[in-house]
Amino acid sequence: MTPQPRYNLLDKLRIGPWLILALITTIGVALLYPHQLGVLLWSLTKLCWGAYLGYWIDRSIFPYARPGDFQCSNGNGLSAIALLMLRRAIIIAAAILALGLGV
C-alpha cells in the first residue's frame, strides 16, 4: 500500500477554467444589466462551489477509483471507466443541486 501524494495548489485548481468563465460572464452581466448583478453573482457562486465541492468529494470518498487512473486491460475495462465517470458526474450534479436548491 503506497501513501497518497500531497496535492499542490495547481492540482487543487484543476477546474480553474470554469471559474474564469464565471468571472467573464459576471463582467458581461455587470456591463449589460447592472441591477441583476447580485442575483447572478449569488447563483454563479453557488454553481461554482457545488462543482468544486462535488469534484473533491468524489476524489476524497474514492481515492483509489479515479477514472483517469484506471487501467483498461480488456473489453470490460471500458464499461468500468464509463461507470467511474458516471459516478463522478452524479456526485458533482448532486452537490450542485444541493447548493442550488438548498440556499
PDB file of C-alpha atoms in Angstrom:
ATOM      1  CA  MET A   1       0.000   0.000   0.000  1.00  0.00           C
ATOM      2  CA  THR A   2       1.550   3.251  -1.119  1.00  0.00           C
ATOM      3  CA  PRO A   3       0.924   6.542   0.655  1.00  0.00           C
ATOM      4  CA  GLN A   4      -1.112   9.135  -1.177  1.00  0.00           C
ATOM      5  CA  PRO A   5       0.802  12.100  -2.550  1.00  0.00           C
ATOM      6  CA  ARG A   6       0.139  15.556  -1.180  1.00  0.00           C
ATOM      7  CA  TYR A   7      -1.742  17.804  -3.539  1.00  0.00           C
ATOM      8  CA  ASN A   8      -0.213  21.101  -4.516  1.00  0.00           C
ATOM      9  CA  LEU A   9      -2.139  24.284  -5.261  1.00  0.00           C
ATOM     10  CA  LEU A  10      -2.055  23.750  -9.023  1.00  0.00           C
ATOM     11  CA  ASP A  11      -3.704  20.338  -8.624  1.00  0.00           C
ATOM     12  CA  LYS A  12      -6.470  21.844  -6.473  1.00  0.00           C
ATOM     13  CA  LEU A  13      -7.201  24.486  -9.104  1.00  0.00           C
ATOM     14  CA  ARG A  14      -7.587  21.900 -11.854  1.00  0.00           C
ATOM     15  CA  ILE A  15     -11.056  23.120 -12.771  1.00  0.00           C
ATOM     16  CA  GLY A  16      -9.988  26.753 -12.791  1.00  0.00           C
ATOM     17  CA  PRO A  17     -11.238  27.438 -16.349  1.00  0.00           C
ATOM     18  CA  TRP A  18     -14.819  27.185 -15.061  1.00  0.00           C
ATOM     19  CA  LEU A  19     -14.050  29.866 -12.505  1.00  0.00           C
ATOM     20  CA  ILE A  20     -12.568  32.077 -15.224  1.00  0.00           C
ATOM     21  CA  LEU A  21     -15.671  31.563 -17.384  1.00  0.00           C
ATOM     22  CA  ALA A  22     -17.889  32.526 -14.451  1.00  0.00           C
ATOM     23  CA  LEU A  23     -15.880  35.711 -13.916  1.00  0.00           C
ATOM     24  CA  ILE A  24     -16.119  36.667 -17.602  1.00  0.00           C
ATOM     25  CA  THR A  25     -19.883  36.075 -17.561  1.00  0.00           C
ATOM     26  CA  THR A  26     -20.226  38.160 -14.412  1.00  0.00           C
ATOM     27  CA  ILE A  27     -18.360  41.048 -16.014  1.00  0.00           C
ATOM     28  CA  GLY A  28     -20.622  40.821 -19.067  1.00  0.00           C
ATOM     29  CA  VAL A  29     -23.774  40.978 -16.939  1.00  0.00           C
ATOM     30  CA  ALA A  30     -22.319  43.820 -14.890  1.00  0.00           C
ATOM     31  CA  LEU A  31     -21.890  45.859 -18.054  1.00  0.00           C
ATOM     32  CA  LEU A  32     -25.247  44.989 -19.649  1.00  0.00           C
ATOM     33  CA  TYR A  33     -27.610  44.520 -16.660  1.00  0.00           C
ATOM     34  CA  PRO A  34     -26.050  46.001 -13.523  1.00  0.00           C
ATOM     35  CA  HIS A  35     -29.277  45.648 -11.496  1.00  0.00           C
ATOM     36  CA  GLN A  36     -29.118  41.825 -11.898  1.00  0.00           C
ATOM     37  CA  LEU A  37     -25.501  41.524 -10.808  1.00  0.00           C
ATOM     38  CA  GLY A  38     -26.260  40.490  -7.223  1.00  0.00           C
ATOM     39  CA  VAL A  39     -28.601  37.684  -8.244  1.00  0.00           C
ATOM     40  CA  LEU A  40     -26.237  36.404 -10.919  1.00  0.00           C
ATOM     41  CA  LEU A  41     -23.227  36.583  -8.664  1.00  0.00           C
ATOM     42  CA  TRP A  42     -25.018  34.602  -5.960  1.00  0.00           C
ATOM     43  CA  SER A  43     -26.147  31.953  -8.475  1.00  0.00           C
ATOM     44  CA  LEU A  44     -22.716  31.641 -10.080  1.00  0.00           C
ATOM     45  CA  THR A  45     -21.070  31.399  -6.701  1.00  0.00           C
ATOM     46  CA  LYS A  46     -23.334  28.525  -5.681  1.00  0.00           C
ATOM     47  CA  LEU A  47     -22.794  26.769  -9.013  1.00  0.00           C
ATOM     48  CA  CYS A  48     -19.011  27.064  -8.854  1.00  0.00           C
ATOM     49  CA  TRP A  49     -18.840  25.942  -5.242  1.00  0.00           C
ATOM     50  CA  GLY A  50     -21.125  22.997  -5.969  1.00  0.00           C
ATOM     51  CA  ALA A  51     -18.964  21.814  -8.865  1.00  0.00           C
ATOM     52  CA  TYR A  52     -15.743  22.309  -6.903  1.00  0.00           C
ATOM     53  CA  LEU A  53     -17.021  20.566  -3.784  1.00  0.00           C
ATOM     54  CA  GLY A  54     -18.596  17.723  -5.758  1.00  0.00           C
ATOM     55  CA  TYR A  55     -15.303  17.050  -7.533  1.00  0.00           C
ATOM     56  CA  TRP A  56     -13.328  16.969  -4.302  1.00  0.00           C
ATOM     57  CA  ILE A  57     -15.987  14.925  -2.511  1.00  0.00           C
ATOM     58  CA  ASP A  58     -15.635  12.276  -5.228  1.00  0.00           C
ATOM     59  CA  ARG A  59     -11.838  12.367  -5.025  1.00  0.00           C
ATOM     60  CA  SER A  60     -11.846  12.023  -1.244  1.00  0.00           C
ATOM     61  CA  ILE A  61     -14.522   9.309  -0.989  1.00  0.00           C
ATOM     62  CA  PHE A  62     -12.997   7.182  -3.769  1.00  0.00           C
ATOM     63  CA  PRO A  63      -9.227   7.850  -3.647  1.00  0.00           C
ATOM     64  CA  TYR A  64      -8.311   4.602  -5.410  1.00  0.00           C
ATOM     65  CA  ALA A  65     -11.103   4.591  -8.000  1.00  0.00           C
ATOM     66  CA  ARG A  66     -10.409   7.627 -10.153  1.00  0.00           C
ATOM     67  CA  PRO A  67     -11.437   7.475 -13.807  1.00  0.00           C
ATOM     68  CA  GLY A  68      -8.037   8.709 -15.019  1.00  0.00           C
ATOM     69  CA  ASP A  69      -6.041   6.183 -13.003  1.00  0.00           C
ATOM     70  CA  PHE A  70      -7.973   3.102 -14.128  1.00  0.00           C
ATOM     71  CA  GLN A  71      -6.019   0.694 -16.332  1.00  0.00           C
ATOM     72  CA  CYS A  72      -8.023  -0.948 -19.108  1.00  0.00           C
ATOM     73  CA  SER A  73      -6.635  -4.379 -19.972  1.00  0.00           C
ATOM     74  CA  ASN A  74      -9.666  -5.992 -21.605  1.00  0.00           C
ATOM     75  CA  GLY A  75     -13.053  -5.082 -23.082  1.00  0.00           C
ATOM     76  CA  ASN A  76     -14.768  -4.958 -19.665  1.00  0.00           C
ATOM     77  CA  GLY A  77     -12.452  -2.177 -18.565  1.00  0.00           C
ATOM     78  CA  LEU A  78     -14.168   0.319 -20.835  1.00  0.00           C
ATOM     79  CA  SER A  79     -17.508  -0.166 -19.118  1.00  0.00           C
ATOM     80  CA  ALA A  80     -15.799   0.186 -15.734  1.00  0.00           C
ATOM     81  CA  ILE A  81     -14.253   3.502 -16.795  1.00  0.00           C
ATOM     82  CA  ALA A  82     -17.662   4.673 -18.008  1.00  0.00           C
ATOM     83  CA  LEU A  83     -19.184   3.780 -14.643  1.00  0.00           C
ATOM     84  CA  LEU A  84     -16.426   5.647 -12.801  1.00  0.00           C
ATOM     85  CA  MET A  85     -17.068   8.751 -14.902  1.00  0.00           C
ATOM     86  CA  LEU A  86     -20.822   8.405 -14.384  1.00  0.00           C
ATOM     87  CA  ARG A  87     -20.304   8.123 -10.636  1.00  0.00           C
ATOM     88  CA  ARG A  88     -18.259  11.328 -10.606  1.00  0.00           C
ATOM     89  CA  ALA A  89     -20.850  13.161 -12.724  1.00  0.00           C
ATOM     90  CA  ILE A  90     -23.678  12.083 -10.406  1.00  0.00           C
ATOM     91  CA  ILE A  91     -21.787  13.224  -7.296  1.00  0.00           C
ATOM     92  CA  ILE A  92     -20.974  16.611  -8.840  1.00  0.00           C
ATOM     93  CA  ALA A  93     -24.565  17.052 -10.044  1.00  0.00           C
ATOM     94  CA  ALA A  94     -25.877  16.198  -6.576  1.00  0.00           C
ATOM     95  CA  ALA A  95     -23.574  18.774  -4.969  1.00  0.00           C
ATOM     96  CA  ILE A  96     -24.643  21.455  -7.466  1.00  0.00           C
ATOM     97  CA  LEU A  97     -28.333  20.668  -6.896  1.00  0.00           C
ATOM     98  CA  ALA A  98     -27.894  20.651  -3.121  1.00  0.00           C
ATOM     99  CA  LEU A  99     -26.333  24.099  -3.136  1.00  0.00           C
ATOM    100  CA  GLY A 100     -28.643  25.461  -5.806  1.00  0.00           C
ATOM    101  CA  LEU A 101     -31.868  24.339  -4.187  1.00  0.00           C
ATOM    102  CA  GLY A 102     -30.886  24.457  -0.534  1.00  0.00           C
ATOM    103  CA  VAL A 103     -29.933  28.093  -0.074  1.00  0.00           C
TER     104      VAL A 103
END
